[in-house]
Coordinates of C-alpha atoms and ligand atoms in Angstrom, one line a residue:
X1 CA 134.9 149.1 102.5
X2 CA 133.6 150.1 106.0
X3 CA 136.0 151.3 108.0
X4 CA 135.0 151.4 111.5
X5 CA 137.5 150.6 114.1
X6 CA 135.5 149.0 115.9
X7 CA 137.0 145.2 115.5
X8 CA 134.7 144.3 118.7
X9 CA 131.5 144.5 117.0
X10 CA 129.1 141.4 116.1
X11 CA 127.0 140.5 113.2
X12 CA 123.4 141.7 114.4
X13 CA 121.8 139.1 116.5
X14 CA 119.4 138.1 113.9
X15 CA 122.7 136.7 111.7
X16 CA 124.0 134.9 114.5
X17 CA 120.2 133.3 114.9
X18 CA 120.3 132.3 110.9
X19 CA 123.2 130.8 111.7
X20 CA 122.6 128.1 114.6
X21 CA 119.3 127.7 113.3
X22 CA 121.1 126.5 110.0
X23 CA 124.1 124.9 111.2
X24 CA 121.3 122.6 113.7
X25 CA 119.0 122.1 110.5
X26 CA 121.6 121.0 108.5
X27 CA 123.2 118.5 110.8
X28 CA 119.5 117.2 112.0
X29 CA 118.6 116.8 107.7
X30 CA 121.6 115.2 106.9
X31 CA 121.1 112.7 109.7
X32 CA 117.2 112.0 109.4
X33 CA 118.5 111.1 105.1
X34 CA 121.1 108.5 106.5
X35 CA 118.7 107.0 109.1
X36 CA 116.1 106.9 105.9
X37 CA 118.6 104.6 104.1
X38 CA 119.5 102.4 107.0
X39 CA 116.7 99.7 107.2
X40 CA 115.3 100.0 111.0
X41 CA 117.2 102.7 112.3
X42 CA 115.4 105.8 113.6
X43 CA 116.5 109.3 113.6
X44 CA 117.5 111.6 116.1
X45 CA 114.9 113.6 116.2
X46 CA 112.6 110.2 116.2
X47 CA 114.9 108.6 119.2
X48 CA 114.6 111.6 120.8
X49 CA 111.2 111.8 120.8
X50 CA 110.9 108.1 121.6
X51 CA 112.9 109.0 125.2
X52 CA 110.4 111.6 125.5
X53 CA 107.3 109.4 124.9
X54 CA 109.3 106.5 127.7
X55 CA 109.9 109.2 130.3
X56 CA 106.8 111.3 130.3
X57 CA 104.9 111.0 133.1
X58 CA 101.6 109.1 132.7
X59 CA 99.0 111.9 133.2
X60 CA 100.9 113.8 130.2
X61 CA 100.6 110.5 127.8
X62 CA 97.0 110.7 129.3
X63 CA 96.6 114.3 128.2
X64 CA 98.4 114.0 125.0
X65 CA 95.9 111.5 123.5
X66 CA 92.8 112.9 125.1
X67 CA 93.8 116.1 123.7
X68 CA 95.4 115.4 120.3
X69 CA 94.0 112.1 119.7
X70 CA 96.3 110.0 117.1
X71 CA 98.0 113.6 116.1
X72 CA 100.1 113.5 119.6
X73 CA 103.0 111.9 117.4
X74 CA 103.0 114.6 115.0
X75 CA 102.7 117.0 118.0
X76 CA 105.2 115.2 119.7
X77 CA 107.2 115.6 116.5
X78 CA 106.7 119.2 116.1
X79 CA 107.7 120.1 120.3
X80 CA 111.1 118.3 119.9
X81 CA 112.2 120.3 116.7
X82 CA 110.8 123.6 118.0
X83 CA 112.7 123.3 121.2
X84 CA 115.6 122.1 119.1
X85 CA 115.4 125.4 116.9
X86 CA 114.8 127.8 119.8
X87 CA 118.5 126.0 121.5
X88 CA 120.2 126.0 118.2
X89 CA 118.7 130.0 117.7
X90 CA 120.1 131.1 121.1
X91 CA 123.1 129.5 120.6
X92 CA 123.7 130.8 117.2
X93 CA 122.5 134.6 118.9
X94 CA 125.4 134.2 121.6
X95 CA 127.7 132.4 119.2
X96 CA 128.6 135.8 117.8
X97 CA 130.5 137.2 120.7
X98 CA 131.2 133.8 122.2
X99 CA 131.5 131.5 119.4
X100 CA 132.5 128.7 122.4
X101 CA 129.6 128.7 124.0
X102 CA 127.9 127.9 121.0
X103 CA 129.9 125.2 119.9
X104 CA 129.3 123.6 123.2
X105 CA 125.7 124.2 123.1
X106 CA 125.8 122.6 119.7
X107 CA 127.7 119.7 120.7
X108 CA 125.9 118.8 124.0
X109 CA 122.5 118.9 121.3
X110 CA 124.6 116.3 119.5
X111 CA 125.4 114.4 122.6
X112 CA 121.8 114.3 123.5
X113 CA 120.7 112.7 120.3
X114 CA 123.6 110.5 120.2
X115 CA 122.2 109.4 124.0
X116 CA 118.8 108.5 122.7
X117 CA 119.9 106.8 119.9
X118 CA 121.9 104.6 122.3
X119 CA 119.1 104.3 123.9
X120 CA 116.6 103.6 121.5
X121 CA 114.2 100.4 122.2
X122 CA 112.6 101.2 119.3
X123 CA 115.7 100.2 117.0
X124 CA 115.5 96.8 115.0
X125 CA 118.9 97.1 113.5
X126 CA 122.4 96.8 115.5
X127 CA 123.5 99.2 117.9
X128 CA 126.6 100.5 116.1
X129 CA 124.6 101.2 113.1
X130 CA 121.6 103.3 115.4
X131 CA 124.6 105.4 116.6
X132 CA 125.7 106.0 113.0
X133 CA 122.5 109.2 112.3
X134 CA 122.9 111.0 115.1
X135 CA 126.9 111.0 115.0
X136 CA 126.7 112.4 111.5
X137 CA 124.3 114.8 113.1
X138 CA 126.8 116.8 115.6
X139 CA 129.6 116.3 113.1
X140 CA 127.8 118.1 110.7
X141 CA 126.0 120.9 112.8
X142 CA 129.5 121.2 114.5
X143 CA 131.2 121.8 110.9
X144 CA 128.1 124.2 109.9
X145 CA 128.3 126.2 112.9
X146 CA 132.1 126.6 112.6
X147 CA 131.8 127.8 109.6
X148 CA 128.9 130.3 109.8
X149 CA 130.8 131.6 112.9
X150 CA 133.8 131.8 111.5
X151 CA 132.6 133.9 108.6
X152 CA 130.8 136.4 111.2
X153 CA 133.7 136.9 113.2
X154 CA 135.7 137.2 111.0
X155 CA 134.0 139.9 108.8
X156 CA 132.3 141.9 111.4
X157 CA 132.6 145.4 109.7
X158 CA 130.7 143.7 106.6
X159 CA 128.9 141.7 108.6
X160 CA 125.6 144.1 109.1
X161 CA 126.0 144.4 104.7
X162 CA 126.5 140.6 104.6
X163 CA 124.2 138.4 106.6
X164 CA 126.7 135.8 107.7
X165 CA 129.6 137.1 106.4
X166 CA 128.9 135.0 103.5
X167 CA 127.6 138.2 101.1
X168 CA 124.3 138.1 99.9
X169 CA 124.7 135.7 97.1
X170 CA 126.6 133.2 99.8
X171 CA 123.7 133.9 102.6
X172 CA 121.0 133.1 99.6
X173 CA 123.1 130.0 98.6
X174 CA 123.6 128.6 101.8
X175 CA 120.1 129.0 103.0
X176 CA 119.1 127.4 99.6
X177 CA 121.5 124.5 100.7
X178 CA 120.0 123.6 104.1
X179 CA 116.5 124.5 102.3
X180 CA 117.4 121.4 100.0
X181 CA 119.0 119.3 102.6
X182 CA 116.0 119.1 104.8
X183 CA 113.7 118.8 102.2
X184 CA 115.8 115.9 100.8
X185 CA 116.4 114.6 104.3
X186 CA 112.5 114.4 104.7
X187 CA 111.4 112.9 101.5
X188 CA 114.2 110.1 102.1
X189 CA 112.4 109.5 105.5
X190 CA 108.7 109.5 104.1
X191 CA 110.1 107.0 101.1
X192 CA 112.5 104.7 102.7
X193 CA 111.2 104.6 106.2
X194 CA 108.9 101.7 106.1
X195 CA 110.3 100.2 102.7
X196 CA 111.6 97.0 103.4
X197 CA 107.9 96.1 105.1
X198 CA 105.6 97.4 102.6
X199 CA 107.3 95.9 99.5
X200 CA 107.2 92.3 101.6
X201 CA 103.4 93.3 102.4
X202 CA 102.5 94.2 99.1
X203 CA 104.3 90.7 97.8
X204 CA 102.0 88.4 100.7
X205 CA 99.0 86.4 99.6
X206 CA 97.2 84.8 102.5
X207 CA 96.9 81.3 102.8
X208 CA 92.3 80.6 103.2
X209 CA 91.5 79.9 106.5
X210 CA 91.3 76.4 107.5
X211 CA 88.2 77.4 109.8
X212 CA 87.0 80.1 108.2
X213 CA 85.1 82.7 110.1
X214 CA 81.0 82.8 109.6
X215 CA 79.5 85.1 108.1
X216 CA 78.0 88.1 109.8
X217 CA 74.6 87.2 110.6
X218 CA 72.3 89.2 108.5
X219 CA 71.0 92.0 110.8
X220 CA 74.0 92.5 112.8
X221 CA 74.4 95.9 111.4
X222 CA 71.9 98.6 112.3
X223 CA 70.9 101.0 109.3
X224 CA 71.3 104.1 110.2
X225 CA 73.4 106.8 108.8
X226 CA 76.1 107.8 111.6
X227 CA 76.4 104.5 113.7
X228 CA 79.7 102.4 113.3
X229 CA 80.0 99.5 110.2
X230 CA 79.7 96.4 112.3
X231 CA 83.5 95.4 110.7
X232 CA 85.7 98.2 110.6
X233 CA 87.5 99.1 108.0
X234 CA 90.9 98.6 108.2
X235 CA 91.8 102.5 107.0
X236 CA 89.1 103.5 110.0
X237 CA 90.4 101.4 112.6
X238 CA 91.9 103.2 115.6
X239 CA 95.1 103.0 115.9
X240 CA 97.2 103.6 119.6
X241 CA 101.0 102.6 120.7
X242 CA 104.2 103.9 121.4
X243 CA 105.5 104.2 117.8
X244 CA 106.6 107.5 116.8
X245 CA 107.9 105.9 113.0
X246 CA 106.0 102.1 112.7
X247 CA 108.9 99.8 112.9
X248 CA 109.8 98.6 109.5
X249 CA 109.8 94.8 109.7
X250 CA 109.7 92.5 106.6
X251 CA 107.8 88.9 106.5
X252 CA 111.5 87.9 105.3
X253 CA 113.8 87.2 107.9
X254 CA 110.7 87.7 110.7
X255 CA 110.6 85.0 113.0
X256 CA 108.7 84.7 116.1
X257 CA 110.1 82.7 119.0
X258 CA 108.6 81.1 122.0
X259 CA 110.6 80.6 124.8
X260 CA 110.9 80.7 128.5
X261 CA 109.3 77.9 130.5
X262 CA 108.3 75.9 127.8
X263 CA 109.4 71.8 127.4
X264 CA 110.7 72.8 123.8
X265 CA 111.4 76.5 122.3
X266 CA 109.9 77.1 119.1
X267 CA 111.3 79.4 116.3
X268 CA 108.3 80.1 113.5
X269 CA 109.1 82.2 109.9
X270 CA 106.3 83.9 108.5
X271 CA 106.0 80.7 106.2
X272 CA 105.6 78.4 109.0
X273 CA 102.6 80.4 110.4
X274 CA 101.1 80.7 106.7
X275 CA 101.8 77.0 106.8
X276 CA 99.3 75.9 109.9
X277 CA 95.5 75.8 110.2
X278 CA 94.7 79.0 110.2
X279 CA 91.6 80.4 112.0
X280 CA 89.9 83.2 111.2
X281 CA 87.5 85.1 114.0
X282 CA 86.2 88.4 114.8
X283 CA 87.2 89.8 117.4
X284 CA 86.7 93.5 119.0
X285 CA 89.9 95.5 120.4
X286 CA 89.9 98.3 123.1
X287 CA 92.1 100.3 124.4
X288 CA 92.5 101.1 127.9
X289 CA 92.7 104.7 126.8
X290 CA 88.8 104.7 125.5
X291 CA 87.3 107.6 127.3
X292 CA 83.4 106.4 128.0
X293 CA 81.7 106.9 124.7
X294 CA 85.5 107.4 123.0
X295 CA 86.7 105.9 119.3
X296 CA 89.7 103.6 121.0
X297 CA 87.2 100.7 119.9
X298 CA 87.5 98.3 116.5
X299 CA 86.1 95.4 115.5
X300 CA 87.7 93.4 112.9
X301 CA 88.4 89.9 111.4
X302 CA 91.5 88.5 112.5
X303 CA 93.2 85.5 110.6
X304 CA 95.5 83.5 112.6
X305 CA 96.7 80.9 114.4
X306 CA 95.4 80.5 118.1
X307 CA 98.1 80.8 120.4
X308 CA 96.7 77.8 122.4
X309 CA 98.1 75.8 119.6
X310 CA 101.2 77.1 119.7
X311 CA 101.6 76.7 123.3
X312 CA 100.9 73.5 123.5
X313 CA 103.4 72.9 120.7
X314 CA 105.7 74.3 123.2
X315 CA 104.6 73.0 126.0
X316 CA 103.6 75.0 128.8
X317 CA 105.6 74.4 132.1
X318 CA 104.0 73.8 135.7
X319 CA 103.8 77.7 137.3
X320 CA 103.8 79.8 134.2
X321 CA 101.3 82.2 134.8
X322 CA 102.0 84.6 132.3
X323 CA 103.5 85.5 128.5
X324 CA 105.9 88.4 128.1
X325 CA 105.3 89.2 124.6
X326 CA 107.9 92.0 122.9
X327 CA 107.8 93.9 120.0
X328 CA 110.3 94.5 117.5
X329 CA 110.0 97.8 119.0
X330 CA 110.7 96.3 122.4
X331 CA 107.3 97.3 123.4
X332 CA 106.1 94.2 126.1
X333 CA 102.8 93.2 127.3
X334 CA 101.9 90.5 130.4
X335 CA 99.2 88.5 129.2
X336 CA 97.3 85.6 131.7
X337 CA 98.6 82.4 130.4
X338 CA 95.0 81.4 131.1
X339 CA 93.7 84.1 128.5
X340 CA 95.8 82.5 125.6
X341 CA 95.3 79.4 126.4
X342 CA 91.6 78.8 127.4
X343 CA 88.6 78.3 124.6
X344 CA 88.3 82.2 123.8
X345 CA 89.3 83.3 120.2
X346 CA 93.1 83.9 121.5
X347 CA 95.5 84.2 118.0
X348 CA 98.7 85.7 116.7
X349 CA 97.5 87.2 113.6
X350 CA 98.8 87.6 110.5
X351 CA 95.4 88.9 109.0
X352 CA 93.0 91.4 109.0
X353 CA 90.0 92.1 107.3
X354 CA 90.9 90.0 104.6
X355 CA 94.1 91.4 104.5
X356 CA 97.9 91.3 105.6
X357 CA 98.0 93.4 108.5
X358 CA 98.3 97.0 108.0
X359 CA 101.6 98.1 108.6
X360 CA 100.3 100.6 111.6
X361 CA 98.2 97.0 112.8
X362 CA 101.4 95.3 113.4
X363 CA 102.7 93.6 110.4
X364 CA 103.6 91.0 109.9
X365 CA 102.0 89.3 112.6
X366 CA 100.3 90.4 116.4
X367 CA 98.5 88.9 118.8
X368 CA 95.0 89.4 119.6
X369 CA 93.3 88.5 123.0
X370 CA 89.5 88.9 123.1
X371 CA 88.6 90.5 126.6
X372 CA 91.7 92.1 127.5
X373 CA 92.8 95.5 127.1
X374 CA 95.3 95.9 124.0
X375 CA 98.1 96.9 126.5
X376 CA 98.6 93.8 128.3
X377 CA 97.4 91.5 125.4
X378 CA 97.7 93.4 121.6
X379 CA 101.3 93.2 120.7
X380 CA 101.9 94.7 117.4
X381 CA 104.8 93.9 115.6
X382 CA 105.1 90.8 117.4
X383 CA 108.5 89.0 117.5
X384 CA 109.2 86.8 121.0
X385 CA 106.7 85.7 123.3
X386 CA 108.4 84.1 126.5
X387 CA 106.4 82.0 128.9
X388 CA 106.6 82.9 132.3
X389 CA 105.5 84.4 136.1
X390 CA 104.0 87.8 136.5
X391 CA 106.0 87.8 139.5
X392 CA 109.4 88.3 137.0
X393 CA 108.4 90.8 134.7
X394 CA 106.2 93.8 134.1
X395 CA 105.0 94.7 130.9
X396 CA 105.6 98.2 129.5
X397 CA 102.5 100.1 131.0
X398 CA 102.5 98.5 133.8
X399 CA 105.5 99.9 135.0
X400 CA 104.3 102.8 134.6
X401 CA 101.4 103.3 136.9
X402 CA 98.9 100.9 134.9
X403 CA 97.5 97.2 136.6
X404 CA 99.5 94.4 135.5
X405 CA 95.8 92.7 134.6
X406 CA 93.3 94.6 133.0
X407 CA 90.2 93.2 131.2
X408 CA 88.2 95.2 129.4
X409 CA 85.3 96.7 130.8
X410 CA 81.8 96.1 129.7
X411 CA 80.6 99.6 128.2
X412 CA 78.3 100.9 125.4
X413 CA 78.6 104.1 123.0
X414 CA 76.3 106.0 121.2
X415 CA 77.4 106.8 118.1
X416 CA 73.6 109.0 116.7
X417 CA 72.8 111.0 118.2
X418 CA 76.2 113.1 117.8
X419 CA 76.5 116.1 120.2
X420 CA 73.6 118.3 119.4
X421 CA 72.8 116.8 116.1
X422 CA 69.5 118.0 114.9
X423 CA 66.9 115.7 113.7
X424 CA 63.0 116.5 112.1
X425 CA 60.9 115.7 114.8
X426 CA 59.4 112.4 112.9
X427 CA 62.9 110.8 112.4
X428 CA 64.3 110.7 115.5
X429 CA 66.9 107.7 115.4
X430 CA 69.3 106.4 117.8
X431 CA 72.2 104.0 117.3
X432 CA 75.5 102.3 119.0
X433 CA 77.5 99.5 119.8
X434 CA 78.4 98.0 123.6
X435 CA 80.4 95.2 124.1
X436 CA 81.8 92.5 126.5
X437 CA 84.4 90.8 125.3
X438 CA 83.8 86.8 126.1
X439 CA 80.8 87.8 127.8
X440 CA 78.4 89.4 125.6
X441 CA 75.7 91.8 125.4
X442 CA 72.2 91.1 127.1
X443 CA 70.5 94.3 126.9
X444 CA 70.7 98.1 126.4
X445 CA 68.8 100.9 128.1
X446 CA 68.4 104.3 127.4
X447 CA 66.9 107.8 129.6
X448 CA 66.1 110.4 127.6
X449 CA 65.7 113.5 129.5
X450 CA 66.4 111.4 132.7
X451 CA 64.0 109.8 132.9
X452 CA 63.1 106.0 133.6
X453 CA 65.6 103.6 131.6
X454 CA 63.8 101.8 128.8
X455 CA 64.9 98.9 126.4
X456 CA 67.2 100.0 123.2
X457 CA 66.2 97.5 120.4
X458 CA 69.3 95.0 120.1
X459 CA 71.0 93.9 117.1
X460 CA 71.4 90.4 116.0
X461 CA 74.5 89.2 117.6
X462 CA 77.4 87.9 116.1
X463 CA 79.5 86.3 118.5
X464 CA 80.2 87.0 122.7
X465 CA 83.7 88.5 121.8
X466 CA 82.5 90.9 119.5
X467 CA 80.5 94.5 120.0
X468 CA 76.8 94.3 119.6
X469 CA 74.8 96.9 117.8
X470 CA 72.0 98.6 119.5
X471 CA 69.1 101.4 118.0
X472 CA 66.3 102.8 119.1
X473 CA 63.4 105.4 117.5
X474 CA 61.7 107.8 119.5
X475 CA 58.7 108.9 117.4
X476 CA 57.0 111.0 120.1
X477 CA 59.8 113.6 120.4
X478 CA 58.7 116.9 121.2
X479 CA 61.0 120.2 119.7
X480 CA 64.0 121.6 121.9
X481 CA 66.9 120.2 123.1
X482 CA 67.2 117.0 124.9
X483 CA 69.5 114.3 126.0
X484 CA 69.7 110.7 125.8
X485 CA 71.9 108.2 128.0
X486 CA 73.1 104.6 127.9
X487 CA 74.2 101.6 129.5
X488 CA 74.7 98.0 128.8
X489 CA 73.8 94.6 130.7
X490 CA 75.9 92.0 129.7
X491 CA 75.3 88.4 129.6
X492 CA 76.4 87.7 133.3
X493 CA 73.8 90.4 134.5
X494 CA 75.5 93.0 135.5
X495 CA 74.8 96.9 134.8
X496 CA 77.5 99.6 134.1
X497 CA 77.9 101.6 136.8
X498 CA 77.4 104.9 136.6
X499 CA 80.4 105.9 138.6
X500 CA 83.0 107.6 136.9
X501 CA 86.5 106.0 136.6
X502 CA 89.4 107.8 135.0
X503 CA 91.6 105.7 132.6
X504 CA 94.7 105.1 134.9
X505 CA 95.1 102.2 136.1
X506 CA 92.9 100.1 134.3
X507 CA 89.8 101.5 132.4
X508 CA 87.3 103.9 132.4
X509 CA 83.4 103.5 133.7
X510 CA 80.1 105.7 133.6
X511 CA 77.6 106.2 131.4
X512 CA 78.1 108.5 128.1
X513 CA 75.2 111.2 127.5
X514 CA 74.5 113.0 124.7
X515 CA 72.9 116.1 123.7
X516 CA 70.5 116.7 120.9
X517 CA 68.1 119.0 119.1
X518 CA 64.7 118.5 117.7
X519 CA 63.2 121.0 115.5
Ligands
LIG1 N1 104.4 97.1 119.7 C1 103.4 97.7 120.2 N2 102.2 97.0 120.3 C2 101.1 97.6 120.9 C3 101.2 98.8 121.4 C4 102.4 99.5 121.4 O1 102.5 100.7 121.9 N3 103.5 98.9 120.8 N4 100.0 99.4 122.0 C5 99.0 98.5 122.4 C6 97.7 99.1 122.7 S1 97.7 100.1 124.1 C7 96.6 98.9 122.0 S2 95.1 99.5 122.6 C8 96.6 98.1 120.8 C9 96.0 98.9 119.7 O2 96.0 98.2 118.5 P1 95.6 98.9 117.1 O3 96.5 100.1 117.0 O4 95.8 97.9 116.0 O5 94.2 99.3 117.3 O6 97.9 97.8 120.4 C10 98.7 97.3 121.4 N5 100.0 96.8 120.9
LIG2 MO1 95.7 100.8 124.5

């Protein structure tokens, strides 16, 4: 037994690190498990980031996806639990001498999560129940922490031998413990997250189309290794929104209802949609977000039901000029009535690509709106759509510094060559897309070097609200490096500009360059 008089002295800082790092990882495991379990509910690290991802400015969102790409969730992820550790740590550090402090820096962690979960658009199941992970959370950190600081304190003169107090066989046992508990935690989260909508996914067979779509006219693709497939695949298709876990919404018990200034509200299941004449057409998305020359593009055949027809089964009241559509997220989007209403290719879809949709795509059913950016038009996860005046509402973006309307802008992309690809001098061959949604393509022009614009060859087309395929061979290239630029006419004659527009508020312009090598 050490005998030091010394009854002031603490467990090295290091112990008292251990232990608010374990006492928070425990509580946070435990609660992510029980949120796993609890169909819709999201856990408090997920409705914490979710208050993070509604509050951050929008040059941050802006940086986060130009930066990261479709890894700024998982970054997201990562910056909430490392700031969570490094609070917990340095509580834990000067829990030691003032095990008060601690506990109040543990609890007000607990209050923070329990203040996003109340919070939390993104929950599809009641209230109460949202409440119930991150409540387990402080309990249990708060028991934890008592516990490990309890033992530290109270065994001081072993404490430097005995790594929280516990003795080395405890210390090993307890970290084992929380080792297992998050692990567990996890898993329960990867397995039961989106349950309840895969197993009604995988149990779906689509009704055929009632107007099928054409086939793609033969020549629509361009061969050549490196530029897009004409349809994208559904595992390659871009993927942007707000979601930090996709919500986890079954066909069962979905219903979509129409409401607002409407002569008669309509409530659909999944059965009555499968039920109507379905349409099928493709159509190509954008996001807003699409630097010039950027992946935020798709193209893809939609199955659906146009939401003309729906509308006019609800019937549209004098001065509606818009539709509010929400989420089961409680993401929302202003849409021009005009837009789904008019003759363009306007659907909620249930299908894509021959396919229910894709859980990340918005099963079971989204809406689709050639022309218009996906954040005022793309609703994923689709669940109410209320007619009304843009006047009464704004959509989720555009409250935050984005236009409330915002078609898409006419652009093209190179997708060969890559940034200083290398190519024989004899097999020098270019390749993209350009598109403009409900317009369509007229022509596409290159400079190489930068010099006079010449005509790309075009492919076939398929239809105005899809991308159109361009290529090009330039057979008198000489060695070294050079660059090639493009830009689109579309069917109403006008040219991209060349001037650069950022993405805020509504869409980037300019023309993309690239670099290459001949050798
Ligand atoms: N519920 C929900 N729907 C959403 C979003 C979102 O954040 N939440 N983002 C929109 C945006 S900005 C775009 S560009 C499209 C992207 O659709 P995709 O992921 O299927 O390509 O979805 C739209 N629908
Ligand atoms: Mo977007």
């Amino acid at each position: 037994m050490n005998t030091t008089t010394q009854t002031r002295a603490s467990a090295p800082w290091w112990a008292g690190a251990i232990a608010g790092f374990l006492a928070a990882a425990s509580g946070v495991a435990v609660g992510t498990g029980v949120a796993a379990l609890l169909q819709g509910v999201p856990s408090p690290i997920e409705s914490v980031g979710n208050r993070a991802i509604d509050y951050a400015p929008p040059f941050l969102k802006e940086f986060a996806v130009k930066q990261f790409g479709t890894a700024d969730k998982p970054i997201l992820i990562g910056g909430v639990v490392a700031t969570l550790a490094l609070f917990a740590i340095v509580a834990g550090v000067i829990g030691r001498k003032k095990p008060r402090v601690a506990i109040i820096a543990v609890a007000l962690l607990g209050a923070l999560a329990i203040a996003a979960a109340a919070i939390d658009r993104t929950t599809t199941a009641s209230r109460a129940l949202t409440l119930v992970p991150s409540v387990i959370t402080l309990v249990v950190s708060l028991a934890a922490l008592l516990v490990l600081l309890a033992n530290l304190r109270g065994r001081e003169e072993a404490a430097a031998a005995h790594p929280l107090g516990l003795g080395r066989r405890g210390f090993l046992k307890a970290s084992l413990g929380v080792t297992a508990l998050v692990v567990i935690g996890g898993a329960v989260g990867q397995i039961f997250g989106n349950a309840a909508a895969a197993a009604s996914r995988a149990g779906i067979r689509l009704p055929r189309a009632a107007k099928p779509a054409p086939a793609v006219p033969a020549g629509a693709q361009v061969e050549i290794e490196g530029v897009s497939e004409f349809v994208t695949p559904n595992r390659d298709f871009y993927r942007v929104d707000t979601a930090l876990r996709i919500p986890d919404v079954p066909a069962d018990g979905w219903n979509l209802r129409i409401h607002g200034m409407v002569d008669k509200e309509l409530n659909l299941s999944f059965r009555d949609l499968m039920d109507m004449e379905l349409e099928e057409h493709r159509v190509t998305l954008t996001c807003v977000s699409n630097e010039v020359g950027g992946p935020y593009v798709g193209n893809a055949l939609w199955l659906g039901i146009r939401t003309a027809t729906l509308l006019e089964m609800a019937g549209v009241q004098d001065g509606a000029d818009a539709i509010k559509s929400t989420s089961a997220d409680r993401w929302t989007a202003g849409t021009p009535i005009e837009a789904v209403t008019d003759d363009r290719n306007a659907m909620v879809a249930i299908g894509m690509n021959g396919q229910p949709l894709p859980l990340a795509h918005g099963f079971p059913a989204r809406l689709v709106v050639p022309g218009l950016y996906g954040f005022v038009s793309a609703t994923k996860w689709l669940t109410d759509i209320e007619v009304t005046k843009f006047s009464d509402f704004k959509g989720y973006w555009t409250t935050r510094d984005y236009t409330a309307l915002a078609p898409i802008k006419f652009s093209s992309r190179i997708d060969v060559p890559k940034s200083f690809q290398a190519f024989p001098a004899d097999k020098v061959r270019m390749g993209g897309v350009a598109w403009s949604q409900t317009v369509g393509i007229e022509k596409v022009e290159l400079s190489i070097d930068k010099g006079d614009w010449f005509e790309a060859e075009l492919a076939a087309e398929d239809n105005v609200e899809t991308w159109r395929q361009w290529s090009y061979v330039w057979d008198e290239a000489t060695a070294g490096i050079h660059s090639v630029q493009v830009r689109a006419t579309n069917k109403n004659g006008e040219t991209q500009t060349s001037e650069r527009a950022p993405i805020r508020p509504n869409g980037t312009t300019g023309w993309q360059s690239v670099q290459f090598r001949v050798e």
